[in-house]
Coordinates of C-alpha atoms and ligand atoms in Angstrom, one line a residue:
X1 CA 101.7 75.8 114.6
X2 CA 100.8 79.8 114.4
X3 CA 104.3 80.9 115.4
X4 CA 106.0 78.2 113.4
X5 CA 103.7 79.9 110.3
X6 CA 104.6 83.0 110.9
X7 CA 108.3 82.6 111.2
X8 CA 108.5 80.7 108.0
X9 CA 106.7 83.5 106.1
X10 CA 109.5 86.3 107.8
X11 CA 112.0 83.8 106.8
X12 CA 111.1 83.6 103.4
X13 CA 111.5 87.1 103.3
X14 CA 115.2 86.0 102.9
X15 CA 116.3 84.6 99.6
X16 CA 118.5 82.1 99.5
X17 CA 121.5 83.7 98.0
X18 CA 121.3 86.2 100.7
X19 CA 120.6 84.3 103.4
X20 CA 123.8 82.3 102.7
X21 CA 126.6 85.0 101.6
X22 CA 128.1 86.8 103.6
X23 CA 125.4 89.6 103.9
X24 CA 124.5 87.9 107.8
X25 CA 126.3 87.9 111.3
X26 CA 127.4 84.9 112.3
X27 CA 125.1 84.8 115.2
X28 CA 121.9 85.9 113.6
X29 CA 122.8 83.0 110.9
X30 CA 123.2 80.8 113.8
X31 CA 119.5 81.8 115.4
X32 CA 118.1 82.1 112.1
X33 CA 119.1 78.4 110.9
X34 CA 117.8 77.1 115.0
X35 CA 114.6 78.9 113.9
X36 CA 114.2 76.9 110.1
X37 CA 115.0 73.7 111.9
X38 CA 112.2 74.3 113.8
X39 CA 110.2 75.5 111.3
X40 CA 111.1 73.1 109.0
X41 CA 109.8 70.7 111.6
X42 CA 106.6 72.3 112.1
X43 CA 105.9 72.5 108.8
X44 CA 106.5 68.7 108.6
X45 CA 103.8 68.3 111.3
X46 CA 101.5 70.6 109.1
X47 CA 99.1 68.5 106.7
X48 CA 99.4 70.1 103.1
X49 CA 97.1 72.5 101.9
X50 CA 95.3 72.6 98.7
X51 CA 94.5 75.9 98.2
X52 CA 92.4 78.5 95.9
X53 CA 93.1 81.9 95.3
X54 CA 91.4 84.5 92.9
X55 CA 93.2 86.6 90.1
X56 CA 91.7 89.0 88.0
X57 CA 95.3 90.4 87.2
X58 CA 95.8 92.1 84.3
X59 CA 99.4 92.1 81.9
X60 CA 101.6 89.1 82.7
X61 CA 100.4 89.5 86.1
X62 CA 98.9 85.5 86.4
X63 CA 102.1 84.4 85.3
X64 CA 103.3 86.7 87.7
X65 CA 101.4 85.4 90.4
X66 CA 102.3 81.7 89.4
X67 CA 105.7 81.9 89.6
X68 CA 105.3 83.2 93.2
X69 CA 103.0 80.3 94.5
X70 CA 105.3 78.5 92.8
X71 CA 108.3 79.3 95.5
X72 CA 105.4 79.1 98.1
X73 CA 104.6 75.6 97.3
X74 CA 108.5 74.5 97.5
X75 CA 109.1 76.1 100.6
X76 CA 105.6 75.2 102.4
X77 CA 104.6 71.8 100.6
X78 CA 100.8 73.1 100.4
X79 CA 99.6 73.4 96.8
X80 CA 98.0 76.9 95.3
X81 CA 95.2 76.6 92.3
X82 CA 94.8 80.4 90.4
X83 CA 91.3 80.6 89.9
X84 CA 91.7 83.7 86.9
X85 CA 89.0 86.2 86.7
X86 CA 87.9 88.6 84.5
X87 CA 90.3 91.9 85.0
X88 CA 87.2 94.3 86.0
X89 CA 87.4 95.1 89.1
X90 CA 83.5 95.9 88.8
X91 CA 83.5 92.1 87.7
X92 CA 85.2 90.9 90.1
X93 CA 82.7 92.0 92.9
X94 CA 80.1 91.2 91.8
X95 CA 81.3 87.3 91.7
X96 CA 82.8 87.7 94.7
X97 CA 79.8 89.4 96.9
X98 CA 78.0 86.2 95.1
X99 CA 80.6 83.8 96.7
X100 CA 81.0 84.9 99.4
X101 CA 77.0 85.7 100.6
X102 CA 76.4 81.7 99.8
X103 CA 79.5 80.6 102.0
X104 CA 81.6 79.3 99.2
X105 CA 84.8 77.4 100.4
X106 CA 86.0 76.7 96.9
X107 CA 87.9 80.0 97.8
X108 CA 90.8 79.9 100.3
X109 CA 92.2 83.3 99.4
X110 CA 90.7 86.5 97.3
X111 CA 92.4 89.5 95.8
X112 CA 90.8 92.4 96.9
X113 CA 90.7 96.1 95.9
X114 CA 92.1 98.9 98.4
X115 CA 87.7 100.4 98.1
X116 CA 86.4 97.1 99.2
X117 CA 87.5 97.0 102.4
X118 CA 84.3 98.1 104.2
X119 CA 81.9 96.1 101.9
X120 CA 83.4 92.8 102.8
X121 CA 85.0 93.1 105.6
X122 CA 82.0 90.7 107.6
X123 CA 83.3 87.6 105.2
X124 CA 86.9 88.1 105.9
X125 CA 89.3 86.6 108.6
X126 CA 90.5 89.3 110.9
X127 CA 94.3 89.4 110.2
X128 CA 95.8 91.5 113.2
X129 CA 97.3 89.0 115.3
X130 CA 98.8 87.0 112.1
X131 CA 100.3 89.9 110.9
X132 CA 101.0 91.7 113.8
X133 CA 104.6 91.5 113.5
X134 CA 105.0 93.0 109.6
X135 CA 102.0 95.6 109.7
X136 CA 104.6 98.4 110.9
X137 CA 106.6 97.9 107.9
X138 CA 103.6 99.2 105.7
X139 CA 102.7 102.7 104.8
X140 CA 99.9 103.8 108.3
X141 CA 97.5 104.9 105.6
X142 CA 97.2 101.6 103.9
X143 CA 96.7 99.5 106.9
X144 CA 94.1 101.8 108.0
X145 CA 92.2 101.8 104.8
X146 CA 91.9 97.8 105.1
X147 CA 91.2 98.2 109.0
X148 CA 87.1 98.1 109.4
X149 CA 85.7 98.4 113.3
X150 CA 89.3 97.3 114.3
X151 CA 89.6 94.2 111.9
X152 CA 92.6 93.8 109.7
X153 CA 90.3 92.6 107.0
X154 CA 93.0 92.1 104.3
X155 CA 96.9 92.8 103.7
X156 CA 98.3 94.6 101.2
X157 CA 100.0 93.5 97.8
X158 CA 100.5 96.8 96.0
X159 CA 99.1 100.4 95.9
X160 CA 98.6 102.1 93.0
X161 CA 98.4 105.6 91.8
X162 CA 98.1 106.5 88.0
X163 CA 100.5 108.3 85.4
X164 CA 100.1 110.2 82.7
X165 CA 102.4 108.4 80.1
X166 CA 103.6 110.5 77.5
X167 CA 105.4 109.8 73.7
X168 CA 108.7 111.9 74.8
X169 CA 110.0 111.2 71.2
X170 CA 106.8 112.8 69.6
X171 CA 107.3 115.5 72.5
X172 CA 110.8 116.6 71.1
X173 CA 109.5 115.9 67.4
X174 CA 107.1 119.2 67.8
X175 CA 109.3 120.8 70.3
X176 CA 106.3 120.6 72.6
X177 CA 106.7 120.6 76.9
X178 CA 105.1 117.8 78.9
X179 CA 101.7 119.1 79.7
X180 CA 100.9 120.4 83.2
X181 CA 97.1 121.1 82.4
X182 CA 94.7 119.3 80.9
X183 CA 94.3 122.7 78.4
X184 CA 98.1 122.4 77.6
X185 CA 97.5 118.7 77.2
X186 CA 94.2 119.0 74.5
X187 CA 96.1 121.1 72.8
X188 CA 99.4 119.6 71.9
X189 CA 97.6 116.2 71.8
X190 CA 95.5 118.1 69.0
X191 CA 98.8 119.3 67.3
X192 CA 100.9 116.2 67.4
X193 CA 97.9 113.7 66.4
X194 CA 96.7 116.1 63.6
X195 CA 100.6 116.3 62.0
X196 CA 101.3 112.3 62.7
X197 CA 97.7 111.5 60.7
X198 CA 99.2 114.1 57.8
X199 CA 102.5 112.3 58.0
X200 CA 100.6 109.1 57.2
X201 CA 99.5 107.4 60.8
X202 CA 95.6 107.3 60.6
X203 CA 95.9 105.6 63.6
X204 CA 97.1 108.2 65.9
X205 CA 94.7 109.1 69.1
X206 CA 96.2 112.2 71.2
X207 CA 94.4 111.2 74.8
X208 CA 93.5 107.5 76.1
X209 CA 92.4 106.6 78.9
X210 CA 89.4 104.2 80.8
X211 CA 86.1 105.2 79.6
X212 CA 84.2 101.8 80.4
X213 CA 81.2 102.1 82.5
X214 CA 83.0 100.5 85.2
X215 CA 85.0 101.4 88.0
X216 CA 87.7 102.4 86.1
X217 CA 85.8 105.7 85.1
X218 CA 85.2 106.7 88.7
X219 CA 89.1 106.2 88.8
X220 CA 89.4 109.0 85.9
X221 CA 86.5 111.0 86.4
X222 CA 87.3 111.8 90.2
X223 CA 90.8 112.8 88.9
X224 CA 89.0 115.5 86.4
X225 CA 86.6 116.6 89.1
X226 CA 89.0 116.5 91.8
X227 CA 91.9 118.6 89.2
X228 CA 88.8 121.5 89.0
X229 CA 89.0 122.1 92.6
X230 CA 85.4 120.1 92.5
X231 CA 85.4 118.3 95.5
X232 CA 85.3 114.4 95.5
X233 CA 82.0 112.9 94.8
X234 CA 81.2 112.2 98.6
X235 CA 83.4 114.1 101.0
X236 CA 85.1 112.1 104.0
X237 CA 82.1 113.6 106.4
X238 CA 79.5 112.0 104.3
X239 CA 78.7 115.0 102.7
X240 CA 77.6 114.8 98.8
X241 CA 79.3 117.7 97.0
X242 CA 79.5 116.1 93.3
X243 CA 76.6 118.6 91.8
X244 CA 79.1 121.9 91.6
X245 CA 79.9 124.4 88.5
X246 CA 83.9 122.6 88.6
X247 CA 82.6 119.3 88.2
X248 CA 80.8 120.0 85.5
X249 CA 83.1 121.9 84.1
X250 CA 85.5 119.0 84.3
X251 CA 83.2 116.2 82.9
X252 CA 81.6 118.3 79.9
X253 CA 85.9 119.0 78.9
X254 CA 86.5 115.4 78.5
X255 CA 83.3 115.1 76.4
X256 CA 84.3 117.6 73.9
X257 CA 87.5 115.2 73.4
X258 CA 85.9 112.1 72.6
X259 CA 85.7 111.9 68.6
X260 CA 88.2 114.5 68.4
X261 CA 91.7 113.5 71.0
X262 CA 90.1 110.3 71.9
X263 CA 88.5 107.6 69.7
X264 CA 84.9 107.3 70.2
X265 CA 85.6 103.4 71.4
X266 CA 87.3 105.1 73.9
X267 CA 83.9 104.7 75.9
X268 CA 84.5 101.0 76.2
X269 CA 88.1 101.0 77.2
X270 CA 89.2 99.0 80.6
X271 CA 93.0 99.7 81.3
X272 CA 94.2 97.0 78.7
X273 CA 92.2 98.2 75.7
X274 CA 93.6 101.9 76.0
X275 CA 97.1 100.0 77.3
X276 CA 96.8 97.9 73.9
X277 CA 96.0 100.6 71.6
X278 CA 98.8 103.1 73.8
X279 CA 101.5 100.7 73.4
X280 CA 101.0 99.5 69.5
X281 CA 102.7 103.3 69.5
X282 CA 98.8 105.0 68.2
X283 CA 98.6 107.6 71.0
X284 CA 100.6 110.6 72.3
X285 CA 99.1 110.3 75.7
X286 CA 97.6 107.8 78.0
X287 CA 96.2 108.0 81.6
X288 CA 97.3 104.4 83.4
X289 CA 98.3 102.5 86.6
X290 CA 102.1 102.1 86.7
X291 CA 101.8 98.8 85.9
X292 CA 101.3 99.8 82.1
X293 CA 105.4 101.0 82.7
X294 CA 107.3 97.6 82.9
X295 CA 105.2 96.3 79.9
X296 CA 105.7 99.3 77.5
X297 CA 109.3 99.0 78.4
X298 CA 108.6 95.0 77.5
X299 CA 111.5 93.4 74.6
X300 CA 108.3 93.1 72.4
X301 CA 106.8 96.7 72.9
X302 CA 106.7 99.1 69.8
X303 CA 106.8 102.0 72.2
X304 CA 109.9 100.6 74.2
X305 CA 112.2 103.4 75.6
X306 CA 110.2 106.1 73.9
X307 CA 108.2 107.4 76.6
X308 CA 108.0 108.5 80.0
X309 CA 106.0 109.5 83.0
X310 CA 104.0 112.8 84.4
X311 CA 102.1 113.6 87.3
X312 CA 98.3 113.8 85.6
X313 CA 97.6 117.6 84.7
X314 CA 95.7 120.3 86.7
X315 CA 92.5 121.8 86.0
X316 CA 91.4 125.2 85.7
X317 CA 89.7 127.5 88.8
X318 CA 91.2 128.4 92.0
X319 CA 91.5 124.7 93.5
X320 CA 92.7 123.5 90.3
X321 CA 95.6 121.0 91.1
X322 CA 97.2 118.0 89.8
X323 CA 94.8 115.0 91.5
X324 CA 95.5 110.8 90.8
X325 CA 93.1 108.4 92.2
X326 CA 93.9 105.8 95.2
X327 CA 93.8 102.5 94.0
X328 CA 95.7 99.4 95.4
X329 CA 95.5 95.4 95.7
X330 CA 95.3 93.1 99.1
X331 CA 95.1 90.0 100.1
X332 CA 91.9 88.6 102.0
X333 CA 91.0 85.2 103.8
X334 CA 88.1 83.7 103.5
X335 CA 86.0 83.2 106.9
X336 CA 84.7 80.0 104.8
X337 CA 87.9 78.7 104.0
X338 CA 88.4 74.8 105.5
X339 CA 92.1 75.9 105.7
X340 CA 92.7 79.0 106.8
X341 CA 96.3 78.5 108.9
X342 CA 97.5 77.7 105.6
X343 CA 95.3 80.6 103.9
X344 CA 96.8 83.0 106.3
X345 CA 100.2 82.2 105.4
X346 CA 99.5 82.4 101.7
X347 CA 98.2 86.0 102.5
X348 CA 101.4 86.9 104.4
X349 CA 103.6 85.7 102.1
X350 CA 102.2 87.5 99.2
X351 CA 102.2 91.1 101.4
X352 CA 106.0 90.1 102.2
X353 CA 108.5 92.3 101.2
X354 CA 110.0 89.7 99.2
X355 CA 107.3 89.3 97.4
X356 CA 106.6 93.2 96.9
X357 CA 110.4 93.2 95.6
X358 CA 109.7 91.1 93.0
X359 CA 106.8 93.0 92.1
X360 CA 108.1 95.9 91.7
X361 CA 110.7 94.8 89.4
X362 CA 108.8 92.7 86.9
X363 CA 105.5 94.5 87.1
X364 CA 106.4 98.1 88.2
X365 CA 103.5 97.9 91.0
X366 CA 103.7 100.3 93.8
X367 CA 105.3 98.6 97.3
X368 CA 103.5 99.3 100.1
X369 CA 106.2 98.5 102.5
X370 CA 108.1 102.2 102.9
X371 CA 111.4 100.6 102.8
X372 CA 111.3 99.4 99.3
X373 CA 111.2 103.7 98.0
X374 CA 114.7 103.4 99.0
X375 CA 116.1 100.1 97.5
X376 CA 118.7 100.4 94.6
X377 CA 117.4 97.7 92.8
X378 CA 114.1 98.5 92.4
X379 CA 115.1 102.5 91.8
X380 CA 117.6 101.4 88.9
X381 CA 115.0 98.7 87.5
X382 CA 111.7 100.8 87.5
X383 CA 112.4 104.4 88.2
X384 CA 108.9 105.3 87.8
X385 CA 108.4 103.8 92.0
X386 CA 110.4 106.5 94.0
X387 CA 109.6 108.7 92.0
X388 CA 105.4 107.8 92.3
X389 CA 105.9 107.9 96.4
X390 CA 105.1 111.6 96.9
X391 CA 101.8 111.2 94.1
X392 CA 100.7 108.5 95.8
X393 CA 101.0 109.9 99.7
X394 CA 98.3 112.6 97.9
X395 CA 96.4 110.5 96.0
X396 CA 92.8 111.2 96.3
X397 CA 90.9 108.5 98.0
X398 CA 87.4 107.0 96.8
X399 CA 84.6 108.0 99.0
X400 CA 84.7 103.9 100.0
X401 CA 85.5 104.9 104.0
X402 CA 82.0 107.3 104.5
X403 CA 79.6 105.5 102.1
X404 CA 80.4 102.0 103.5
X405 CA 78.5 99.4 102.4
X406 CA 76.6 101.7 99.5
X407 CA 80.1 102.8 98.1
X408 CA 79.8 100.1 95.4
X409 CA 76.1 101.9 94.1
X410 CA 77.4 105.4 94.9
X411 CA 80.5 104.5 92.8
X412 CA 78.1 102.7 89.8
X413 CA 75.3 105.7 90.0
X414 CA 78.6 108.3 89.6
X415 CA 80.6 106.5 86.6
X416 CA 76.8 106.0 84.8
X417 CA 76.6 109.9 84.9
X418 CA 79.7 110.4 83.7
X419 CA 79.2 107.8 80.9
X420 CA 76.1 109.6 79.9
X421 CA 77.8 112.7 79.7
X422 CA 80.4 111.6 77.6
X423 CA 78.5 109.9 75.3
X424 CA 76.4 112.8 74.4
X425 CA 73.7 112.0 76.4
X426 CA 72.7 114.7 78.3
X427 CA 75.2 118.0 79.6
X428 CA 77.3 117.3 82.9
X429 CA 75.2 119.9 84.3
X430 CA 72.3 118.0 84.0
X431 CA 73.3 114.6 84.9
X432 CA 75.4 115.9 88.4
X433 CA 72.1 116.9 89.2
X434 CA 70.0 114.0 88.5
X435 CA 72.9 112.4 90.3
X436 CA 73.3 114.2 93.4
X437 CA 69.1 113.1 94.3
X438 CA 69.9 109.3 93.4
X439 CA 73.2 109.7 96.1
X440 CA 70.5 112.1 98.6
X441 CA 67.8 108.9 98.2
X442 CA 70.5 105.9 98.3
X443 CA 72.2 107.9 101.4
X444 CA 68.6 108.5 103.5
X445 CA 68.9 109.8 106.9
X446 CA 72.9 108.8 107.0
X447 CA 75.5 106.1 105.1
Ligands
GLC1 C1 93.4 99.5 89.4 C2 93.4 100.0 90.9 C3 92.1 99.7 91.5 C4 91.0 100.3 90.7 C5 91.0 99.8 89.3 C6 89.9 100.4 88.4 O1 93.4 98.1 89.4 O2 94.4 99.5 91.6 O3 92.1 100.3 92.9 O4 89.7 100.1 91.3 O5 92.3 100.0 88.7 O6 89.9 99.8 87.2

């Protein structure tokens, strides 16, 4: 039943139309068709499935997601029910740690984010042997990051690393360069807004981006500290280093632009509120995931054609550097689900790289199979993916690997710190060092 499962999920890789034309030798045709009769035959002997899986996707990313289980459900004969979630990630946690501590089998499959890895990992089916055959086609570095104590605790969908979009017909407009640090960005953001709102567009914002109290703002607020040269919240030796002149220096800059660049509701934005209010065409820059590229390139998006992508800007000081977050999406089983053969093959098909293809067509998501930087398709369709390899190869990851089990508190005491900073509430100074004795007291003798 295994091998049968896993050779239908590597033949599925395989569309149709290519498995068919001439793209095949004849004698790999001839073993591949010996190996669907086969599998076609297991599958038969296979009860059908009824299965559950999570989404908190954001965009069109449920239809998305349908449409796949879709082809799953014709070419398995199980049957895939989307549970949707709300699209915080910090949401999204919290139900599932709930789920999953009571032993909930209402859930076959969960979507899982690239820092939950190590906070999970316990209620999660190990993967290895089911995917031992396709983990070599993924990026090292993402395997690893969803390998805990040797368990293959999920697989991945998508990695993620952020942009800073930018209104490249405002750009020419004021004759102004695509800012490389955050100074050149303030300022021409300034400029540009300030002319547009004369022009008659009360409406324009020069800087957007996720200011929620969620995890979203660790997201941004690492890539300000991290763009000062000031460290990375937790270093990967467990050290806390967040309480440092640079990280202040970094926070405090992004208060002084909320009420003036950025719109005071800026403080409650998640991805799709500053996405929204970016791609009604009311801001000359916005800090989002890629997949904010295929949808403000959408048939029904103001802003279609009229912008393009940047690697985030540096900070200032001698470490000062360009610096994007790590983020990413996976695929986890349930060690409660009543069906996990089936759940398994649900979590390999949607890691395949037929799947990723698709992906990274219709929602300009990040592959994390290597071979997929290289494929025409994808590279004429979303340029924004080979060109987003090298960014995120040196993303910056969240401290999730050293803090373990506390990364979800260490993540919640950082973005409060920063939210209180930027609403007014005390200088970053201050609140980096109330901070840094919460982290000291939640990390006692070790993580
Ligand atoms: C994106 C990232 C994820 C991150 C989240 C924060 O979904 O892929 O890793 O935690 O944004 O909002």
């Amino acid at each position: 039943m295994w091998t049968g499962s896993v050779a239908l999920s590597r033949l599925m890789c395989l569309s149709r139309t290519e498995f068919f034309s001439g793209g095949f030798p004849m004698k790999l045709k001839t073993l591949l068709v010996s190996m669907m009769a086969s599998v076609t035959l297991v599958a038969g002997a296979a009860h059908a499935a009824e299965l559950s899986i999570v989404s908190g996707d954001t965009g069109n990313g449920l239809e998305f997601l349908r449409g796949q289980l879709d082809k799953f459900e014709a070419a398995t004969g199980h049957t895939v029910t989307i549970v949707p979630m709300p699209s915080s990630t910090t949401d999204q946690f919290g139900q599932y740690k709930l789920w999953l501590a009571a032993g909930n089998t209402d859930i076959d499959v969960y979507q899982t984010d690239v820092i939950w890895a190590p906070q999970l990992a316990d209620q999660f089916l190990d993967l290895s042997e089911a995917a031992k055959d396709v983990v070599g086609d993924h990026f090292p570095s993402i395997i690893e990051s969803q390998t805990v104590n040797g368990k293959l605790v999920a697989l991945p969908a998508f990695t993620d690393a952020p942009a800073l979009y930018y209104r490249k017909d405002l750009l020419e407009k004021y004759g102004k360069s695509v800012p490389t640090t955050w100074a050149e960005l303030e300022a021409t953001a300034k400029e540009i807004m300030d002319a547009e709102r004369a022009a008659g567009n009360p409406e324009m914002w020069g800087f957007l981006f996720q200011g929620n109290a969620y995890e979203g703002l660790t997201c941004n607020a690492l890539e300000w500290v991290k763009s000062f040269g000031g460290g990375q919240i937790v270093e990967p030796d467990g050290t806390i280093s967040i309480n440092n002149e640079q990280a202040a220096a970094a926070i405090d800059m992004v208060a002084g632009w909320v009420g003036t660049i950025s719109p005071e509701g800026n403080l409650a934005y998640m991805e799709e509120e500053s996405r929204g209010v970016w791609q009604l065409g009311n801001a000359v820059f916005h800090r989002n995931w890629p997949y904010a590229y295929s949808l403000g390139n959408g048939s029904d998006s103001p802003i279609a054609g009229k912008f393009d992508v940047a690697p985030l800007p540096a900070g200032e000081g001698p470490d000062a550097r360009s610096a994007a977050t790590l983020g990413g999406w996976n695929v986890a089983v349930s060690k409660y689900s009543p069906d996990p053969d089936a759940a398994i093959e649900l979590a390999l098909y949607l890691s395949s790289a037929e799947v990723q293809k698709e992906r990274a067509l219709m929602q300009s998501n990040l592959p994390t199979i290597e071979a997929l930087y290289d494929d025409a398709d994808i590279a004429a369709g979303q340029p924004i993916i080979p060109n987003w390899k090298e960014i995120f190869q040196n993303a910056v990851p969240r401290p999730s690997a050293p803090t373990q089990a506390k990364y979800n508190e260490v993540s919640s005491l950082f973005w409060s710190a920063v939210h209180d900073t930027l609403s007014g509430n005390g200088t970053a100074a201050e609140n980096l060092e109330i901070l840094e004795a919460d982290l000291e007291d939640l990390k006692g003798d070790a993580w």
